Coordinates of C-alpha atoms in Angstrom, one line a residue:
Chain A
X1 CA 57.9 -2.4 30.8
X2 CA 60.5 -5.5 29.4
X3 CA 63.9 -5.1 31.2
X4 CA 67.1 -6.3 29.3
X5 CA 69.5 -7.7 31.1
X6 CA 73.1 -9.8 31.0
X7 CA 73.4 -12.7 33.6
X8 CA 76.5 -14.6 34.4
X9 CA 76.1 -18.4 35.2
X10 CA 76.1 -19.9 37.4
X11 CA 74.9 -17.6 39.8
X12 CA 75.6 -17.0 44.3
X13 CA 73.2 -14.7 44.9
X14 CA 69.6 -15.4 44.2
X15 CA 68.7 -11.4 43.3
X16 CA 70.4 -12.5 40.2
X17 CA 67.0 -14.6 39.2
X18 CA 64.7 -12.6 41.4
X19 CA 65.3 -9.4 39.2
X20 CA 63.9 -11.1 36.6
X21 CA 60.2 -10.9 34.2
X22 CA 58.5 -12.3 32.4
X23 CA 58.4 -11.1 28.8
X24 CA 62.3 -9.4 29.8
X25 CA 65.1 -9.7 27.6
X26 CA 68.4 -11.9 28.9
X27 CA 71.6 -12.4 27.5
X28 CA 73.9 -15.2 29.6
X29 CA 77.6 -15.3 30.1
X30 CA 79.8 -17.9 31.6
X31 CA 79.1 -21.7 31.7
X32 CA 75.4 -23.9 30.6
X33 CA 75.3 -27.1 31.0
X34 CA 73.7 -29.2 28.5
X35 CA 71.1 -32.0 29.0
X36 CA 68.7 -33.9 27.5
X37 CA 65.9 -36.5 28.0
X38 CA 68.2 -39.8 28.9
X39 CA 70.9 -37.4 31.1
X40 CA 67.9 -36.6 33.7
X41 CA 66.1 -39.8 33.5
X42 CA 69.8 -41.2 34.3
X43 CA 69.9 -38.3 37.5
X44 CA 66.2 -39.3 38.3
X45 CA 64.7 -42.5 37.5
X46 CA 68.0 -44.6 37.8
X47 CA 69.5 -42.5 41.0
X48 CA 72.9 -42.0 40.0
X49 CA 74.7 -38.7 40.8
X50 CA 75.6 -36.0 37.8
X51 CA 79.6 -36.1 38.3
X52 CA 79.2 -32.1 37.7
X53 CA 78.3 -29.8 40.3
X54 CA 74.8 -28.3 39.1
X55 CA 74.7 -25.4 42.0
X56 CA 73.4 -21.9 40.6
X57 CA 73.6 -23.5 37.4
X58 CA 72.0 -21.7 34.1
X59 CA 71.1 -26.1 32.3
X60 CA 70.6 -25.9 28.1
X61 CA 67.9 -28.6 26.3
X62 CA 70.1 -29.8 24.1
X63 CA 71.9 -32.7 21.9
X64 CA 74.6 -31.1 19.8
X65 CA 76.2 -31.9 16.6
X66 CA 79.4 -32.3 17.4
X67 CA 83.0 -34.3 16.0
X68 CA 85.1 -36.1 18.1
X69 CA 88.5 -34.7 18.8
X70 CA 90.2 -37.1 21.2
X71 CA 89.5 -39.1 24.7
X72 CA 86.5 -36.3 26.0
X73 CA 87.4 -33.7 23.8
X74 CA 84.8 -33.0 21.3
X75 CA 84.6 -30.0 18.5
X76 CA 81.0 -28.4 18.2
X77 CA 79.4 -28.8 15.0
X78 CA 75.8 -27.3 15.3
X79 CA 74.3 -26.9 19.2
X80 CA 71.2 -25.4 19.4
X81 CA 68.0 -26.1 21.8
X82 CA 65.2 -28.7 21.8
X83 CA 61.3 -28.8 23.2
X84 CA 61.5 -28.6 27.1
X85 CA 58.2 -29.6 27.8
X86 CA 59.0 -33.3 27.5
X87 CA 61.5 -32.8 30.4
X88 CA 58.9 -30.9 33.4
X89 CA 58.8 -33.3 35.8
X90 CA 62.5 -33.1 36.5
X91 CA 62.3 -29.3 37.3
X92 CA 61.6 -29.6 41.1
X93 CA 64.5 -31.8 42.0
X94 CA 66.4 -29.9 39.7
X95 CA 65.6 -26.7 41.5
X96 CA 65.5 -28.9 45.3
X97 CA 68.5 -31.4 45.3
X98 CA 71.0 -29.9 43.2
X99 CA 70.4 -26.1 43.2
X100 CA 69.7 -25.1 39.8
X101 CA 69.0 -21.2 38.9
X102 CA 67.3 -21.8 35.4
X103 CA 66.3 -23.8 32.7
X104 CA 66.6 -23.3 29.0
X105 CA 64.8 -24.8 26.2
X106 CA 62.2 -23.9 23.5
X107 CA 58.7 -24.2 24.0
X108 CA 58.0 -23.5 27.1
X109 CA 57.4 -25.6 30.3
X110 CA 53.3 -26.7 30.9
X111 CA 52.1 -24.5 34.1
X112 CA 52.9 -27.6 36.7
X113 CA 56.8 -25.6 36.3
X114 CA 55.7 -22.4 37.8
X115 CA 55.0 -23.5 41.4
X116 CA 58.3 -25.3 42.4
X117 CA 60.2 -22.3 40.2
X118 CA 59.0 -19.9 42.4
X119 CA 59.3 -21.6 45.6
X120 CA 63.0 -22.5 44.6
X121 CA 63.8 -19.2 42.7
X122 CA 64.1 -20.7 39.2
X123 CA 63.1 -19.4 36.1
X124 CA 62.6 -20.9 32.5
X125 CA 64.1 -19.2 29.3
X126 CA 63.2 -19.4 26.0
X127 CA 66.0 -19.7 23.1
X128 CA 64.8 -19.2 19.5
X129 CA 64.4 -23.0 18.4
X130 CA 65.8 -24.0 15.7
X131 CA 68.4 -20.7 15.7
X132 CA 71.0 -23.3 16.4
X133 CA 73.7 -21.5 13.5
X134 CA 73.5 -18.4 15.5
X135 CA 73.5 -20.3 19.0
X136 CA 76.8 -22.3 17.5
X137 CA 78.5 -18.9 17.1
X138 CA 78.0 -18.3 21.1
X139 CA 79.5 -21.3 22.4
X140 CA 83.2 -20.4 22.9
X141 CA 84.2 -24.2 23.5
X142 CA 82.8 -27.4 24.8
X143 CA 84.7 -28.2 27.9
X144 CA 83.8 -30.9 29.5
X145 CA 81.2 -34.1 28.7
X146 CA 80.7 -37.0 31.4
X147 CA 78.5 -40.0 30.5
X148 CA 79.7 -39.8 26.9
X149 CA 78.1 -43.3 26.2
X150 CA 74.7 -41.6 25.7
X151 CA 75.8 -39.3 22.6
X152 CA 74.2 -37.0 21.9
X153 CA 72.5 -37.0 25.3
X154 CA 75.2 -36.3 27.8
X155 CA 76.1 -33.8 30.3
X156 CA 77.7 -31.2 28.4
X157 CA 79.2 -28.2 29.7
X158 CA 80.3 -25.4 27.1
X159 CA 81.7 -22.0 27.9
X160 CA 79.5 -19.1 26.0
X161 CA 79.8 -15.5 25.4
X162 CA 76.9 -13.5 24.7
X163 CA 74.1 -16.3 24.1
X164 CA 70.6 -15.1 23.5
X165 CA 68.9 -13.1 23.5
X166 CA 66.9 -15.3 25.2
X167 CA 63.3 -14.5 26.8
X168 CA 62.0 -15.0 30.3
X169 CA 59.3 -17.6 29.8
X170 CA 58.5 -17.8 33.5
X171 CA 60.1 -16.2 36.3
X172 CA 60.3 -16.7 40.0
X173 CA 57.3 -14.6 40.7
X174 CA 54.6 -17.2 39.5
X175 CA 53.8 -15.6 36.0
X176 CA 54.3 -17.5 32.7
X177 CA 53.9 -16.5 29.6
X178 CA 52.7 -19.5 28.2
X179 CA 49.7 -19.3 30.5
X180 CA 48.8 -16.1 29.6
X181 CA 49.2 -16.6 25.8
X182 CA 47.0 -20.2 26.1
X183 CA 44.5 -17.9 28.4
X184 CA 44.2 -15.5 25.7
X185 CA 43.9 -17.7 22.5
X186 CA 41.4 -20.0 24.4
X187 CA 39.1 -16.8 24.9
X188 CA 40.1 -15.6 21.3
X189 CA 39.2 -19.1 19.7
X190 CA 35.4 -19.2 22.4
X191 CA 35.0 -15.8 19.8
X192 CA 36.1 -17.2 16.7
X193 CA 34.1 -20.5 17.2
X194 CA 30.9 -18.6 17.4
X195 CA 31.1 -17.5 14.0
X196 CA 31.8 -20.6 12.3
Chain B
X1 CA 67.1 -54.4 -25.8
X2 CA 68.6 -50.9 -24.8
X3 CA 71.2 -51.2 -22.4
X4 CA 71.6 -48.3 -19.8
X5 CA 75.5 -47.3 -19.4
X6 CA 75.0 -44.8 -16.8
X7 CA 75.1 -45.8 -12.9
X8 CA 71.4 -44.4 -12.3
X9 CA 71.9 -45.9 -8.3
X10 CA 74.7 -43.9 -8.2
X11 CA 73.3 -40.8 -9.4
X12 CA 70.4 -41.3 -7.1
X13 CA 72.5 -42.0 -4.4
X14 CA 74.5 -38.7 -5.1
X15 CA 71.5 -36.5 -5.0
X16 CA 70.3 -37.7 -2.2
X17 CA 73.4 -37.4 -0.1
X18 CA 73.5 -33.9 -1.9
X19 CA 70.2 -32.9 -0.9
X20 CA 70.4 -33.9 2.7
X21 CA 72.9 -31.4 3.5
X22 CA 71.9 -28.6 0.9
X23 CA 68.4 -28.8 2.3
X24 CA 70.0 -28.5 6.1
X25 CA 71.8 -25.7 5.2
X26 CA 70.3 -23.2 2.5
X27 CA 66.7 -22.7 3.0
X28 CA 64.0 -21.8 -0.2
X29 CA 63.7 -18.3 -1.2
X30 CA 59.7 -18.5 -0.5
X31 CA 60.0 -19.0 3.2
X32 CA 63.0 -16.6 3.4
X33 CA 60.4 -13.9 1.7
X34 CA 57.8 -15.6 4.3
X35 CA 59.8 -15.0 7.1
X36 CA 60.7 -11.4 6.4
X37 CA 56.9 -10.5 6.0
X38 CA 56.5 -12.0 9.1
X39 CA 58.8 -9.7 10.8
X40 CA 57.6 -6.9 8.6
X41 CA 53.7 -7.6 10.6
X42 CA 54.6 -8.3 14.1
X43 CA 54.1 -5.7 16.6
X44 CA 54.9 -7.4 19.5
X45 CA 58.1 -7.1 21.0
X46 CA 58.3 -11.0 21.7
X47 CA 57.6 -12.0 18.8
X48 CA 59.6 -9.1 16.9
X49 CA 62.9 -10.5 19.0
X50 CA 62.0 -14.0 18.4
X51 CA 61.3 -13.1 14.0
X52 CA 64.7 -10.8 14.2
X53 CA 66.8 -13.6 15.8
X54 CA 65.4 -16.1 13.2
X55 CA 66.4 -13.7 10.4
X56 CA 69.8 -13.1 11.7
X57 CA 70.0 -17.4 12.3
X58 CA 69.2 -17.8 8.4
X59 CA 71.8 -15.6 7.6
X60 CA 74.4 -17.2 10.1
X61 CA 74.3 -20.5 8.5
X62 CA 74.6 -19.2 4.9
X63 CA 78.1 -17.4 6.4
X64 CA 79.2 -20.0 8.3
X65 CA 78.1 -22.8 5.8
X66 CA 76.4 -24.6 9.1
X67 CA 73.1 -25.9 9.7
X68 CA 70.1 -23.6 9.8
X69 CA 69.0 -26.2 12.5
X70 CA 70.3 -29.1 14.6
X71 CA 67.8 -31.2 14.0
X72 CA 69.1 -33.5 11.4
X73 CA 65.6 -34.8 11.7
X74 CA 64.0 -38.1 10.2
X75 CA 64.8 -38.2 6.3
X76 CA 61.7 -38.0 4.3
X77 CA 61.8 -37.9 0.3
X78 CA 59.1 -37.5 -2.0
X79 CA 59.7 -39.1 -5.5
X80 CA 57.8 -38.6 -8.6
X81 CA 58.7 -41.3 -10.9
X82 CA 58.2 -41.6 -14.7
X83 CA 57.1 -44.5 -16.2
X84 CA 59.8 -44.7 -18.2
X85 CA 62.8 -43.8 -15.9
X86 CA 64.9 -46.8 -16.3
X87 CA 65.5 -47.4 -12.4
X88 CA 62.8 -49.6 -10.2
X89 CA 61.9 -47.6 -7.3
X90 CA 62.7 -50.5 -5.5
X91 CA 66.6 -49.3 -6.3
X92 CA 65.6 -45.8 -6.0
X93 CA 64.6 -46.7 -2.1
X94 CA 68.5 -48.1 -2.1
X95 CA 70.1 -45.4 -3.6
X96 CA 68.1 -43.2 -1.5
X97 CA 69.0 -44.6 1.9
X98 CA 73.0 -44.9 1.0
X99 CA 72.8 -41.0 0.0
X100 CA 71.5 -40.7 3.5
X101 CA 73.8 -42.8 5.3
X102 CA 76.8 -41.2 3.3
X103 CA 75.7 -37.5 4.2
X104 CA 75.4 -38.3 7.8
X105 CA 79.0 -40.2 7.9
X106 CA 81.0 -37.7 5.7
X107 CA 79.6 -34.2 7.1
X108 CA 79.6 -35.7 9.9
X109 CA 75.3 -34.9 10.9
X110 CA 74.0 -35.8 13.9
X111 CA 72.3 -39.7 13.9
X112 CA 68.9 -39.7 15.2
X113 CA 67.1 -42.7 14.0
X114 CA 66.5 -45.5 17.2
X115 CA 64.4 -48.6 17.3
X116 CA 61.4 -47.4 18.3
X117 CA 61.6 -49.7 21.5
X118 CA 64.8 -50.4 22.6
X119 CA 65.6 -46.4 21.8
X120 CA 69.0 -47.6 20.5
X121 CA 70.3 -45.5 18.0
X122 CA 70.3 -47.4 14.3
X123 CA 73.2 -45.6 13.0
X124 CA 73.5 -42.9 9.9
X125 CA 70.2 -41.6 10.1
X126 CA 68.5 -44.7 8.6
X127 CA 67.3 -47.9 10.1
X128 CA 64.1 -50.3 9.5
X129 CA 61.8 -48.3 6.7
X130 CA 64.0 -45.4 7.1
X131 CA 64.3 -42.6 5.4
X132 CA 60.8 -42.6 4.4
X133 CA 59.4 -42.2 0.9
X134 CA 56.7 -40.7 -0.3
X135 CA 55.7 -42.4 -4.2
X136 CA 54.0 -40.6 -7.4
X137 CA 54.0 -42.7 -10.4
X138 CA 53.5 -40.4 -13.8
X139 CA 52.1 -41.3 -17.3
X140 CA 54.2 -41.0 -20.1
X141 CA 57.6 -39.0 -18.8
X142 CA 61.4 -41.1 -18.3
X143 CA 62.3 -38.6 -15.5
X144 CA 62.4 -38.6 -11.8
X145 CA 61.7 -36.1 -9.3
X146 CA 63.1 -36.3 -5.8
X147 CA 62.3 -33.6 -3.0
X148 CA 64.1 -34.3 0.6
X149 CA 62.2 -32.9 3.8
X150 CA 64.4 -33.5 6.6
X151 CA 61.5 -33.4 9.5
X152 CA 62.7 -32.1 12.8
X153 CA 60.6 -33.6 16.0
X154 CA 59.5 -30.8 17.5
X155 CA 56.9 -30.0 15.2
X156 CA 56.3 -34.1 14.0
X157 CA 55.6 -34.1 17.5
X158 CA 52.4 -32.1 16.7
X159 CA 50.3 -34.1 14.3
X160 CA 47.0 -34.8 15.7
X161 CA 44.4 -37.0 13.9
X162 CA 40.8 -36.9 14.2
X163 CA 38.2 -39.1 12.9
X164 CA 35.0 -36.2 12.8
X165 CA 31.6 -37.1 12.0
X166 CA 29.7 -36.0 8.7
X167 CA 27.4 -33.9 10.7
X168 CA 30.7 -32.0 12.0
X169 CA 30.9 -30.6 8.5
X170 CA 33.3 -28.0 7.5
X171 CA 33.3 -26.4 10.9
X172 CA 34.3 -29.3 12.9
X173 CA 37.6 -29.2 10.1
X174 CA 37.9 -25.7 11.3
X175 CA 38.0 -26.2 14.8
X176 CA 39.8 -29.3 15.0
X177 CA 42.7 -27.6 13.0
X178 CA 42.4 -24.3 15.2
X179 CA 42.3 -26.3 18.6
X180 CA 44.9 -28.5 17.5
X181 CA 47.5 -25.6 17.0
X182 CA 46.5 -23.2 19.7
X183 CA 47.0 -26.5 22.1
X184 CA 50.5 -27.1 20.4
X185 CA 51.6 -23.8 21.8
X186 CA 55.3 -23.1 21.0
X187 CA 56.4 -26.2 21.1
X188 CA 56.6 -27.0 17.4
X189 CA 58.6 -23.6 16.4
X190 CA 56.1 -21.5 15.3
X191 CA 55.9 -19.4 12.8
X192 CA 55.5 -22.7 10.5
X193 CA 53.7 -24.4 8.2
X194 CA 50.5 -26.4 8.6
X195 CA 49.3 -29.2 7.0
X196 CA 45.9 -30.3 6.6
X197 CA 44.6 -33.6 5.2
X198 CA 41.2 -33.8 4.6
X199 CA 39.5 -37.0 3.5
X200 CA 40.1 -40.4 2.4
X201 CA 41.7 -42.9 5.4
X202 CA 42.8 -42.2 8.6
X203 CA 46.3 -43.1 7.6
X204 CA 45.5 -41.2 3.9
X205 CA 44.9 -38.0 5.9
X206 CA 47.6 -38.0 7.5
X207 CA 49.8 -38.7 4.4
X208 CA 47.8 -35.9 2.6
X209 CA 48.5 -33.3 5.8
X210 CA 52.3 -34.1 4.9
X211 CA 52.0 -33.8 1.5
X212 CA 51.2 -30.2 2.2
X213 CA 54.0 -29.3 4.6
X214 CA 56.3 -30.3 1.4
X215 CA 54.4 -27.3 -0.7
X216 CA 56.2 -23.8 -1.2
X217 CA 55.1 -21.8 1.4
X218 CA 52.0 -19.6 0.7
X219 CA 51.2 -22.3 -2.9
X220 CA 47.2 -22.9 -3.0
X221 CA 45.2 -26.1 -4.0
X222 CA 44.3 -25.8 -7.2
X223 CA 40.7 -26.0 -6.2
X224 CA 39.3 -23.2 -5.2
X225 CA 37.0 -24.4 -2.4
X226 CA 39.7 -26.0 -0.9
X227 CA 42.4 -23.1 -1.5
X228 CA 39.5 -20.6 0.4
X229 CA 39.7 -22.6 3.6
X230 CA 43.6 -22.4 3.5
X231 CA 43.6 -18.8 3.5
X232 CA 40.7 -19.0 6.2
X233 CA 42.1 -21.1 8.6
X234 CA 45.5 -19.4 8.0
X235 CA 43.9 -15.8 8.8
X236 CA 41.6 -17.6 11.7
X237 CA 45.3 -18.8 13.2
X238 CA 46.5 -15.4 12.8
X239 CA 43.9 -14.0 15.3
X240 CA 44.6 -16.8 18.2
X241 CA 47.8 -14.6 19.3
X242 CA 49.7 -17.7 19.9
X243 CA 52.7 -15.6 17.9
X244 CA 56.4 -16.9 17.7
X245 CA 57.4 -19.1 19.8
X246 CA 54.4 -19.0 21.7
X247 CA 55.5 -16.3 22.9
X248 CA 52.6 -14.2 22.3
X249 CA 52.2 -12.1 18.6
X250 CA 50.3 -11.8 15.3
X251 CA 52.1 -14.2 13.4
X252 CA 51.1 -17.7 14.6
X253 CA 51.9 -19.7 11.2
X254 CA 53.2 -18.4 8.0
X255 CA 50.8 -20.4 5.9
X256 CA 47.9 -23.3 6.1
X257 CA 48.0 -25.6 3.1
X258 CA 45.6 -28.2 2.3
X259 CA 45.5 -31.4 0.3
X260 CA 42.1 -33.5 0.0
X261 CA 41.0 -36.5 -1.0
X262 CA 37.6 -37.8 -1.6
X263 CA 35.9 -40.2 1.5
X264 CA 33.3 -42.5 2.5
X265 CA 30.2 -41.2 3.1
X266 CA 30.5 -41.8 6.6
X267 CA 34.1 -40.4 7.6
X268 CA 35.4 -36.5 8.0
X269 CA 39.2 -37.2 8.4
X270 CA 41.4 -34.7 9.7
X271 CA 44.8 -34.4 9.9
X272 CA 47.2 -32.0 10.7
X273 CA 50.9 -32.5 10.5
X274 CA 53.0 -29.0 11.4
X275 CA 56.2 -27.9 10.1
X276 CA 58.7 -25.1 11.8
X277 CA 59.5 -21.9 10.4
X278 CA 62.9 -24.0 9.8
X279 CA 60.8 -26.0 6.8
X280 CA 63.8 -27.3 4.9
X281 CA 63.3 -29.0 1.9
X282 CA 65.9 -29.2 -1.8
X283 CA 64.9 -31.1 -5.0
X284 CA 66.6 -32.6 -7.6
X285 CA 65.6 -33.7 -11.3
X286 CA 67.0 -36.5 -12.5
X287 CA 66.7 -37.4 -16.4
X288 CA 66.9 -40.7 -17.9
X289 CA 70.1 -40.4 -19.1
X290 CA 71.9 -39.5 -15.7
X291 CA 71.8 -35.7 -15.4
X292 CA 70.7 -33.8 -12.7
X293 CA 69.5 -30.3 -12.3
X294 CA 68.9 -29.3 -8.6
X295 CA 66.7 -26.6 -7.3
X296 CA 66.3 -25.2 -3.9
X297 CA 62.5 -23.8 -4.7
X298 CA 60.6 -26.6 -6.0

């Protein structure tokens, strides 16, 4: 049976993640942390440091629409989530070096994710894509950016109230749903190709 | 001689920087009925949160005057031109990329055109054979027709091309099309539109497959062969259980539509070139003389 539930981020205790399923219901309080394509190849390929601490950290696929207020101070304009499947590769050091409790994006992650997410008690959530009105309306302010020379694709971090409802894609327990679904459709489309 | 006292660029320019923004904002009523079926079939309760929070999103940015999306995406316009509409579409390309460039500065949207190399960004959502146009030329009319489909990435990300044989026939179409979009998973925002190009060129079946995408949701090909596979392949999808968001569900796509051309004997083109249940699109009309009527469902 699907289990809704409200998380705060970032999380301390790792029952927080643990107590969540695949296919459950989640709606996030607290602070995400937006990030993109060029923030983690910054992190990865090029070695330098995020100057934000990602520990327990609930991270957002994202490059907002946003309008510039003043030095770092930025107005949102329309935030909402891209595909995250572009950005796998970065989820075990993610998970390993800097601590981070989940990942959220649209699309899902490809099944290499579920491994390291269950050895490091991560799990992956998906956001509506393209609901990025309603996801605008749940970001109470954008607090902070650092490495604002690669608008849109900083590191963002916006305080949100109520955001979701979001899905467990994958949990910490080794199931993902994208698996199953592709399982399923592959056997459905064995059955379908016989009759054409 | 006839001299023409109105600024045509201008007007052109207008309604493009008009329809940029309207067509991010206000989606058609057809795919606003489309998604509410949708939500009216699921049964799953994945895919029932995913339709309801999609519904509720629509709604959202027609309160809060915002984007249904933030995917500003790449600007692509489909013009039919009159023969006798007194501006060369060599203008009408102008006028169309300063509308573009003047939405994207005075909203302000989000700039996502780059040189496809350096991945620098260009600047207001327009760069080197951006936006892109799509040309009709009509017999016998002064008018002009112009349709903007801002395309998001996520599902321009799925296009897939594939050159099948002859002996392939009809059911290598089928499967190709059904493969493709099981394989594309969640990742372009499903429930969406596919588009199918059938026919012709490589490169012409690619432009028919987004030809389609541009099509009210749920419009058949006039020819009924044609308009029977889009229903099939639509129902066919249906059955994969791919659902929103990949999540799992009945409804994989709202609609498959179709648009053929005739080939060489020895080429089966297929293309398919997806759009998200997001599929924005706005039209204007633009007559001779300088008016403009604009319409959200064309």
């Amino acid at each position: 049976m699907m289990a809704t539930h409200e998380v705060t981020f970032p999380v301390t205790d790792p029952a927080e993640i643990l107590k969540l399923r695949a296919g459950d219901e989640v709606v996030v309080q607290g602070h995400v942390i937006g990030i993109r394509d060029r923030t983690q190849m910054r992190i990865f390929d090029e070695g330098i440091e995020p100057p934000m601490d990602l520990s327990g950290a609930f991270l957002l696929h994202t490059a907002p629409n946003v309008r510039k207020l003043g030095p770092g101070r930025y107005e949102k304009l329309c935030i909402g989530t891209t595909t995250s499947a572009r950005m796998v590769r970065f989820t075990e050091g993610l998970g390993e070096r800097y601590g981070v409790r989940a990942i959220c994006g649209k699309g899902g992650f490809p099944d290499e994710a579920i491994e390291p997410m269950q050895r490091l008690g991560m799990v992956y959530f998906a956001i509506v894509g393209g609901a990025a009105a309603l996801e605008t309306t749940q970001i109470e302010e954008i607090e902070e950016v650092a490495w604002e020379e690669l608008m849109p694709e900083c590191l963002w971090r916006f305080r949100v109230k109520d955001f979701g409802p979001l899905t467990v894609g994958i949990d910490a327990h080794g199931t993902s749903l994208y698996r199953e679904v592709q399982e399923q459709a592959r056997k459905k489309l064995e059955d379908i190709y016989a009759r054409l | 001689m006839t001299t023409v006292t109105t600024d045509l660029a201008g007007v052109v320019e207008d309604a493009a920087a008009h329809l940029y923004v309207w067509a991010l904002k206000d989606i058609p009523q057809d795919l606003r009925d489309a998604l509410a079926n949708a939500a009216e079939t699921e049964t799953s309760v994945t895919g029932q949160r995913v339709l309801q929070t999609i519904l509720r999103n629509v709604q959202v940015a027609e309160d809060e005057k915002n984007l249904v999306c933030q995917d500003t995406g790449i600007a692509v316009y489909y013009c039919r031109v009159g023969e006798g509409f007194p501006l060369h579409p060599a203008r009408i390309y102008s006028a169309l990329k300063a509308g573009t460039e003047r939405a994207t500065l005075e909203h302000p949207l989000r700039s996502n055109t780059v040189h496809t190399l350096t991945r620098e960004n260009t600047g207001p959502n327009t760069g080197y054979r951006v936006p892109i146009v799509h040309w009709d030329f009509v017999p016998e009319w002064d008018g002009l027709d112009v349709k903007c489909v801002p395309k998001g990435s996520g599902s321009e990300n799925m296009s897939f091309l594939k050159m099948c044989v002859p002996a392939d026939g009809v059911a290598g179409i089928k499967r190709f099309v059904l493969d493709s979009i099981v394989g594309a998973g969640g990742k372009p925002c499903p429930p969406g539109i596919v588009g199918v190009g059938i026919g012709g060129s490589a490169d012409y079946a690619m432009h028919l497959a987004k030809e389609a995408i541009a099509r009210p949701v749920g419009t058949r090909n006039p020819d009924p062969m044609v308009a029977e596979l889009e229903t099939e392949l639509r129902d066919l999808l249906n059955e994969t259980g791919v659902g929103p968001m990949g999540l799992g569900g009945d409804v994989t796509v709202l609609s498959v539509h179709v648009e053929h051309a005739d080939t060489h004997m020895t080429l089966n083109p297929v293309a398919v070139n997806y759009q998200c249940w997001a599929a924005r699109r706005a039209s204007a009309h633009v007559a001779a003389d300088g008016s403009v009527a604009y319409e959200r469902d064309a």
